[in-house]
mmCIF file with all atom_site columns, C-alpha atoms and ligand atoms in Angstrom:
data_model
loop_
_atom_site.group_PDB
_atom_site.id
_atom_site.type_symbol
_atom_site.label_atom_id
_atom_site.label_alt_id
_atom_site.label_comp_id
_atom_site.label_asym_id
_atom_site.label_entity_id
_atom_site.label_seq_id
_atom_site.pdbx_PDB_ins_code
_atom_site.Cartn_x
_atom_site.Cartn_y
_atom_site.Cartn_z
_atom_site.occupancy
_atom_site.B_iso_or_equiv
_atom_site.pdbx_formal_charge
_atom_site.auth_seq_id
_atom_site.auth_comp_id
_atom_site.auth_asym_id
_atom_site.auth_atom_id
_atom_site.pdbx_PDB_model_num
ATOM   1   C  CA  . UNK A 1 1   ? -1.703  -14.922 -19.095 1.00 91.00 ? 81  UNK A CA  1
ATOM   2   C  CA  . UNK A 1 2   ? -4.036  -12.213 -18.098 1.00 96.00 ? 82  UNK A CA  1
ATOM   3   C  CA  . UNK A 1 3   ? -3.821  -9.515  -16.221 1.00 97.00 ? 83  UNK A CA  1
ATOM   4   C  CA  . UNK A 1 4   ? -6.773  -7.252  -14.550 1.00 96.00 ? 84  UNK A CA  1
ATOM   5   C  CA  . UNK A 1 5   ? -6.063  -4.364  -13.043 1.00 97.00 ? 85  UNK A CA  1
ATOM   6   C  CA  . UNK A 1 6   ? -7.722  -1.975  -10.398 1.00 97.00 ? 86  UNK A CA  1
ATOM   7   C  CA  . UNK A 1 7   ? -6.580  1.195   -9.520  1.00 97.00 ? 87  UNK A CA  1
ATOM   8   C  CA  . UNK A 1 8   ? -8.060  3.524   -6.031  1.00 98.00 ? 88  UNK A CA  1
ATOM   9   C  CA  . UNK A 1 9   ? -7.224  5.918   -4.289  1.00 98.00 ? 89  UNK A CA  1
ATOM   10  C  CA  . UNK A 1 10  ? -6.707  6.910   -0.675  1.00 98.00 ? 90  UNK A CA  1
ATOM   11  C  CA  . UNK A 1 11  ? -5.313  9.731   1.261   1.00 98.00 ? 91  UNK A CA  1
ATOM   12  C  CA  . UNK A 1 12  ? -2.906  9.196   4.503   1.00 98.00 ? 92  UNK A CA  1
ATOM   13  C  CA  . UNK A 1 13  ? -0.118  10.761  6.546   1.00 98.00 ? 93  UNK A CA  1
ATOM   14  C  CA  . UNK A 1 14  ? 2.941   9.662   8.224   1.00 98.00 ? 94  UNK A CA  1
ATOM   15  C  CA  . UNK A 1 15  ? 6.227   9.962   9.280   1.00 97.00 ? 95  UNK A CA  1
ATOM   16  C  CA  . UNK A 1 16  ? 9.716   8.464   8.938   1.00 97.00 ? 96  UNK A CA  1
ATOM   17  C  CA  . UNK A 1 17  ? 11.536  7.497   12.084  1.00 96.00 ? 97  UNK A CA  1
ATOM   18  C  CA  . UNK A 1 18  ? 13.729  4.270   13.222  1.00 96.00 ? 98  UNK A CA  1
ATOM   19  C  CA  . UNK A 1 19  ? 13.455  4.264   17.315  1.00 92.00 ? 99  UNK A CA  1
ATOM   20  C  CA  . UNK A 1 20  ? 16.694  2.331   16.824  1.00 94.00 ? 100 UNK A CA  1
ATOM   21  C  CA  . UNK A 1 21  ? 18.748  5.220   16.004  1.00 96.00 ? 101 UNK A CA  1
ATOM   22  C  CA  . UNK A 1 22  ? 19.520  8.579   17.524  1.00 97.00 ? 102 UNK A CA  1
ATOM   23  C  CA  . UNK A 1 23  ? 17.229  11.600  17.134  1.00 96.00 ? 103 UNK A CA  1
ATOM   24  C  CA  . UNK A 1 24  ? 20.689  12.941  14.784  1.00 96.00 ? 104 UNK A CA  1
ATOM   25  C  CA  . UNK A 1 25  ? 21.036  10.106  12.738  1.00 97.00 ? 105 UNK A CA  1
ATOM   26  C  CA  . UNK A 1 26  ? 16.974  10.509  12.032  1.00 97.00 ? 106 UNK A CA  1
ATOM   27  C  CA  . UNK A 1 27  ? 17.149  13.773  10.947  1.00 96.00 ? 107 UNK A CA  1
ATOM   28  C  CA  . UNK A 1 28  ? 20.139  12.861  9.228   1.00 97.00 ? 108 UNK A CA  1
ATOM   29  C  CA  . UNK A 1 29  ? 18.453  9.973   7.438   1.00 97.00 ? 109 UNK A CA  1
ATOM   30  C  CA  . UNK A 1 30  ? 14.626  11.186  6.869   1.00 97.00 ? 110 UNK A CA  1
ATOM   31  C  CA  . UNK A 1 31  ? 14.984  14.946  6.748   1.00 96.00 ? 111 UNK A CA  1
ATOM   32  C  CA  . UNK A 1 32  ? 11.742  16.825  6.913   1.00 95.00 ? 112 UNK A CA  1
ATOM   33  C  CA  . UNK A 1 33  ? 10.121  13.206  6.779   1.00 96.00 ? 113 UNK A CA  1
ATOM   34  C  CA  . UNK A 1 34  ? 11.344  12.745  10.298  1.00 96.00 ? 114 UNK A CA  1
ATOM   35  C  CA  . UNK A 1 35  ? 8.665   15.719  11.407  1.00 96.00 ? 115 UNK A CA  1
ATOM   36  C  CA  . UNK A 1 36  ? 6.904   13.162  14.104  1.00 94.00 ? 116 UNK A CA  1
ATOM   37  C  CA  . UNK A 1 37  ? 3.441   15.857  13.297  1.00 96.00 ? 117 UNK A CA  1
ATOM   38  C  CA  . UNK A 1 38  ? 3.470   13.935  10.201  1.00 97.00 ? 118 UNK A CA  1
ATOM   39  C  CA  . UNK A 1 39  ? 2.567   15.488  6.113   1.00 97.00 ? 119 UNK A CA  1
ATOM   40  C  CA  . UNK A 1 40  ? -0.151  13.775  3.808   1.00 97.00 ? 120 UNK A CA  1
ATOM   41  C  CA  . UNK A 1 41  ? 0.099   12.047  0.627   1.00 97.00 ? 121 UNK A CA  1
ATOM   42  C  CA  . UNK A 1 42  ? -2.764  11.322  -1.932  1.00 98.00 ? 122 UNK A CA  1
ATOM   43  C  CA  . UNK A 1 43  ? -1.496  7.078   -2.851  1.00 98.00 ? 123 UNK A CA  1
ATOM   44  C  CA  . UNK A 1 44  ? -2.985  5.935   -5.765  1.00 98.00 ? 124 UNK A CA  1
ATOM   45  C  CA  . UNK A 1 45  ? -2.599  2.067   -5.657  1.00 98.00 ? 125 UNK A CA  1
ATOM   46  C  CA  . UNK A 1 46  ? -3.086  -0.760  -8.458  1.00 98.00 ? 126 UNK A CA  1
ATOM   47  C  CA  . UNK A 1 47  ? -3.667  -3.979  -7.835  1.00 98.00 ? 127 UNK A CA  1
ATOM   48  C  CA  . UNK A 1 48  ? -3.113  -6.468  -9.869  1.00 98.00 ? 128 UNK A CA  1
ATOM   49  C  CA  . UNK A 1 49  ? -5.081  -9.687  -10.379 1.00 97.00 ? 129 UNK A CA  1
ATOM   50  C  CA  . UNK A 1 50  ? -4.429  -12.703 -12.634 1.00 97.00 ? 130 UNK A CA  1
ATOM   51  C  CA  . UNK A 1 51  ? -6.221  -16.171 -13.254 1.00 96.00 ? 131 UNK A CA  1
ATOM   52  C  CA  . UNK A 1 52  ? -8.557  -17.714 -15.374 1.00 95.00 ? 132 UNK A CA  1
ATOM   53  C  CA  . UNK A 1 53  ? -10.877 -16.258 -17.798 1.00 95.00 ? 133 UNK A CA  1
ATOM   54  C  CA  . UNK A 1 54  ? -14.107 -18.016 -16.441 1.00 94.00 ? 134 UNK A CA  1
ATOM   55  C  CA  . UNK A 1 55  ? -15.839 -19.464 -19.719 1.00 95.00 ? 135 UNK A CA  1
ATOM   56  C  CA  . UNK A 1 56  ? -19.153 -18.766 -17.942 1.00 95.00 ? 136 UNK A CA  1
ATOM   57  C  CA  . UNK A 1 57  ? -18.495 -14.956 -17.217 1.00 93.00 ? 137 UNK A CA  1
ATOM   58  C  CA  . UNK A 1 58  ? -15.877 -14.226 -19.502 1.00 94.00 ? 138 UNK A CA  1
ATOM   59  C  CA  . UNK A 1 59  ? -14.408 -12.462 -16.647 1.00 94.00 ? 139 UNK A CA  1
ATOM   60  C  CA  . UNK A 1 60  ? -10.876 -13.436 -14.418 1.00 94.00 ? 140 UNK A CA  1
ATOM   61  C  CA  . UNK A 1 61  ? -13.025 -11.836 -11.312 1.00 93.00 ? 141 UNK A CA  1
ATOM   62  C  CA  . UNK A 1 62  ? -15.862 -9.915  -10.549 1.00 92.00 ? 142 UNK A CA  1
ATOM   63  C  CA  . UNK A 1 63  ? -14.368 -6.100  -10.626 1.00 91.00 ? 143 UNK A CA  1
ATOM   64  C  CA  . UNK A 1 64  ? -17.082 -5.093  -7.886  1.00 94.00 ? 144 UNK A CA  1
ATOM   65  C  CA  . UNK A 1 65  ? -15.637 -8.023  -5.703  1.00 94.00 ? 145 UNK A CA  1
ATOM   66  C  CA  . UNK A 1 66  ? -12.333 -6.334  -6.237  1.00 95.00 ? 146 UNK A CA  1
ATOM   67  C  CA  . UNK A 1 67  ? -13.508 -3.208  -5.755  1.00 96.00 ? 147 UNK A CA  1
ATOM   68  C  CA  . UNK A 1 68  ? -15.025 -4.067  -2.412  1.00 97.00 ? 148 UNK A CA  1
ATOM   69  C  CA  . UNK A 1 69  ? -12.608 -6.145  -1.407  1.00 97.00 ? 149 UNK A CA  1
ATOM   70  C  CA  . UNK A 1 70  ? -9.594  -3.470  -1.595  1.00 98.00 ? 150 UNK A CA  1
ATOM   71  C  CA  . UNK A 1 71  ? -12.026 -1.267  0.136   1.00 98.00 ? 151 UNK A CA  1
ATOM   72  C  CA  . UNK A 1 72  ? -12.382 -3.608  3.265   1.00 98.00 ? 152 UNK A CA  1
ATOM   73  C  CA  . UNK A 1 73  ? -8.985  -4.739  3.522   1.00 97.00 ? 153 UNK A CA  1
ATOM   74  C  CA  . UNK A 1 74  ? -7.133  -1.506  2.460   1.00 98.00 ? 154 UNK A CA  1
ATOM   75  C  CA  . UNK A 1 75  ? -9.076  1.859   2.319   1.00 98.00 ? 155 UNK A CA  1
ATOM   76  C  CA  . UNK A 1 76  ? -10.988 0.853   6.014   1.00 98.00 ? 156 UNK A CA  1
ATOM   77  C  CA  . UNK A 1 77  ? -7.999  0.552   7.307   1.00 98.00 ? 157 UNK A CA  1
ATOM   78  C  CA  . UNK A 1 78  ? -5.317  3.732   5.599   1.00 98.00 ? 158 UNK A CA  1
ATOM   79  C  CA  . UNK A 1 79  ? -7.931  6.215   4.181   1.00 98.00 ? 159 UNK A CA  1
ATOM   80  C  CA  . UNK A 1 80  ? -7.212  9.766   6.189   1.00 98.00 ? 160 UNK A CA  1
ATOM   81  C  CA  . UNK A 1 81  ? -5.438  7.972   8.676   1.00 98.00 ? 161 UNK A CA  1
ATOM   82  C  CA  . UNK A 1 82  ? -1.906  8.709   10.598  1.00 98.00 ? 162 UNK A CA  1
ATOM   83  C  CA  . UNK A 1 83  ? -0.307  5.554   9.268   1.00 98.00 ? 163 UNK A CA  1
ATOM   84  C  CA  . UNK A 1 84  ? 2.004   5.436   12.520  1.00 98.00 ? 164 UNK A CA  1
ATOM   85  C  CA  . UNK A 1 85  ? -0.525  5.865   15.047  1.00 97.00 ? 165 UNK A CA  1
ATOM   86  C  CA  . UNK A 1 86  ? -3.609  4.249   13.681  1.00 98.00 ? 166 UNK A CA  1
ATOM   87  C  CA  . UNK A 1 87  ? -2.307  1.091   11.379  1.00 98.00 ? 167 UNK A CA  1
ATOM   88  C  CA  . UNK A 1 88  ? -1.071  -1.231  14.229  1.00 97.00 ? 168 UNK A CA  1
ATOM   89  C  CA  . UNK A 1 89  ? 2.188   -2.932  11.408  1.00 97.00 ? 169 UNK A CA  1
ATOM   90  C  CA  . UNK A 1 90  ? 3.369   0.846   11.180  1.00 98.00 ? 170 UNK A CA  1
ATOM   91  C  CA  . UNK A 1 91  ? 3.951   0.987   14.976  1.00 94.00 ? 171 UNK A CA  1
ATOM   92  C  CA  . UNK A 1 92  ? 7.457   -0.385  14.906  1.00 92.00 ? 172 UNK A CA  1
ATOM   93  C  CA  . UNK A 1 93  ? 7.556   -0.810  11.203  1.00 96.00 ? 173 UNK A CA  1
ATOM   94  C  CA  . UNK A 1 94  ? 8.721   2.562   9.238   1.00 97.00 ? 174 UNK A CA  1
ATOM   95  C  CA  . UNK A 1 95  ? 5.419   3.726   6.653   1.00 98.00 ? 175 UNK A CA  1
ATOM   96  C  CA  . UNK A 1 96  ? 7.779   4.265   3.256   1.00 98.00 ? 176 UNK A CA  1
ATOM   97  C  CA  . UNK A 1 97  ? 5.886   3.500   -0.022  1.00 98.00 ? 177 UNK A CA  1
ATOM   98  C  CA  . UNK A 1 98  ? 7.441   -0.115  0.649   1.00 98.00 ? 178 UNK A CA  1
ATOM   99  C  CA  . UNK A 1 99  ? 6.273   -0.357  3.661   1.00 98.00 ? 179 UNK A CA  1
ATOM   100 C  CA  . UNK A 1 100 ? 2.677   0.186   2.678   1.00 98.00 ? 180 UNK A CA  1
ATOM   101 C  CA  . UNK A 1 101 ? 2.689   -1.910  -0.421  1.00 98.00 ? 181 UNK A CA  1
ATOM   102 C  CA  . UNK A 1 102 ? 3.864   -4.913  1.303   1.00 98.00 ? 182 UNK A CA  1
ATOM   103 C  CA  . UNK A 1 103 ? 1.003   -4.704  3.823   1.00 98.00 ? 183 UNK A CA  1
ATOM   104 C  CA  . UNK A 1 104 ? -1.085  -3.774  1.140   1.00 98.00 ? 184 UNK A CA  1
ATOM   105 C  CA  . UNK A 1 105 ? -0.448  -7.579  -0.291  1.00 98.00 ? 185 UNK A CA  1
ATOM   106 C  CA  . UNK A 1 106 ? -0.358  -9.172  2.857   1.00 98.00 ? 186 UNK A CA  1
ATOM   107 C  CA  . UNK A 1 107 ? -4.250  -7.902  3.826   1.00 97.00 ? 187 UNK A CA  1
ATOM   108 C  CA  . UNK A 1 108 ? -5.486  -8.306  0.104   1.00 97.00 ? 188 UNK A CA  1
ATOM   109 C  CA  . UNK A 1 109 ? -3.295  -11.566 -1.024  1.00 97.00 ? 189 UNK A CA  1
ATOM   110 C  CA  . UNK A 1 110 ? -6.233  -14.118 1.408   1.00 96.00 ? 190 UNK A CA  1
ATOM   111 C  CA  . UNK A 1 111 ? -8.975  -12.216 0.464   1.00 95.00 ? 191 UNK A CA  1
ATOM   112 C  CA  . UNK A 1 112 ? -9.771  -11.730 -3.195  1.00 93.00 ? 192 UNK A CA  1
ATOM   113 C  CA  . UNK A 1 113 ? -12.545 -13.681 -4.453  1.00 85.00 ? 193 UNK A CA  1
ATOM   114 C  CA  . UNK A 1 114 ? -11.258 -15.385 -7.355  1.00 90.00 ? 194 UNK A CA  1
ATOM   115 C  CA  . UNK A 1 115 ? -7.740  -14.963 -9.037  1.00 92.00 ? 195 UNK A CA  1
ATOM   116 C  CA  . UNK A 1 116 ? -4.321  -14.689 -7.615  1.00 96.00 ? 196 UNK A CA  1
ATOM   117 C  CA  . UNK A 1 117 ? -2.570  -11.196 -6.824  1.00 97.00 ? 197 UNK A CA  1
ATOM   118 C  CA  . UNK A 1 118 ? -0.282  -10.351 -8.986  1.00 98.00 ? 198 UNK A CA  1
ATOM   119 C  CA  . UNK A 1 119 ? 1.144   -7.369  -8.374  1.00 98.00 ? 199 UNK A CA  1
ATOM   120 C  CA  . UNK A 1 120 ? 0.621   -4.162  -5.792  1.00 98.00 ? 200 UNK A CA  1
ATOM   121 C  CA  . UNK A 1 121 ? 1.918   -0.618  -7.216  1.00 98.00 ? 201 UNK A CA  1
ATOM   122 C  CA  . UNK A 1 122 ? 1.349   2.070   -4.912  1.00 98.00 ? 202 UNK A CA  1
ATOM   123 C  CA  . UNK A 1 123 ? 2.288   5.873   -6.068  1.00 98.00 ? 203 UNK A CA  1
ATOM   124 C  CA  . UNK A 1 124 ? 3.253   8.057   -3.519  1.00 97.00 ? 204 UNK A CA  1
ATOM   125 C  CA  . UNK A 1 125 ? 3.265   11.177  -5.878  1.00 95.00 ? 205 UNK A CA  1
ATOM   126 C  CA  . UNK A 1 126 ? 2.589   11.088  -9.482  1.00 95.00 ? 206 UNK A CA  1
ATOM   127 C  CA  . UNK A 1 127 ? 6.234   10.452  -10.363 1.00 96.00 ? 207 UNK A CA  1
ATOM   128 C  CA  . UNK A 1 128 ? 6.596   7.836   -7.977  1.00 97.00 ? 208 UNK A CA  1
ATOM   129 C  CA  . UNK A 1 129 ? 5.711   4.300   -7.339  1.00 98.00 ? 209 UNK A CA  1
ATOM   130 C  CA  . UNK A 1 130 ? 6.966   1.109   -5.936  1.00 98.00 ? 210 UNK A CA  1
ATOM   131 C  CA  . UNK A 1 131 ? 6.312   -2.688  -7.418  1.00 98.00 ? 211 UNK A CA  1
ATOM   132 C  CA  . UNK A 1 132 ? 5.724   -5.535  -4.824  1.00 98.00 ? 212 UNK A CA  1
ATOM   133 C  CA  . UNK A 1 133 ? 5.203   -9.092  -6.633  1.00 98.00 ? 213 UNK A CA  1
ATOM   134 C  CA  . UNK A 1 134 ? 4.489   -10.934 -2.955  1.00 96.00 ? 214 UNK A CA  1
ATOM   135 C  CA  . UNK A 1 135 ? 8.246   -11.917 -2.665  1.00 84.00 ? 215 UNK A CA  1
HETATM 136 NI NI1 . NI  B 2 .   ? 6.049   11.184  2.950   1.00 89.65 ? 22  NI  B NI1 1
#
């Protein structure tokens, strides 16, 4: 198997808070994440592509596909935005690095030109990152 790789990066805020609980148990829960004025993170995200090495390219995918492709689907939509008030999912669905990845997959997983995602790691801070293989 092989395994191609692309990594970007995109800035964003948000904030943690279940409308299901009580204002206590939020603070309780999030701490200073449940500040609804929101703080930024710089994501750097990796997404993971595998498939066939084309004989006639040599190539799994073309990387500027990729590129453009995580671009349209991803940065468009999350680049210096306020996750919870300007990504429609994040609405009613908490923003955590989990959060994100899994939509991250769900916009990219339909539209990659050749391949099959594999896998999307997003960073929240350098020491930081979560896995989502699509199930
Ligand atoms: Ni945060």
């Amino acid at each position: 198997m092989i395994y191609v790789t692309r990594r970007a990066e995109f800035s964003a805020a948000h904030y943690y808070h279940n409308p299901r609980l009580s204002p206590e148990e939020n603070r309780r829960l999030f701490g200073k994440c449940n500040n609804p004025n929101g703080h930024g993170h710089n994501y750097v995200l990796e997404v993971t592509v595998t498939g066939e090495v084309d004989p006639e390219t040599g190539m799994v995918l073309d990387l500027k596909d990729l590129k453009a492709a995580i671009e349209k689907e991803v940065l468009a939509a999350m680049d210096h935005r306020f996750l919870n008030k300007e990504v429609p999912v994040f609405a009613d669905k908490i923003p955590t690095t989990e959060n994100i990845a899994i939509e991250i997959w769900r916009r990219l997983a339909p539209n990659l030109p050749t391949g099959r995602l594999h896998r999307v790691r997003l960073f929240e801070t350098p020491d930081l990152y979560v896995d989502f293989y699509g199930d």
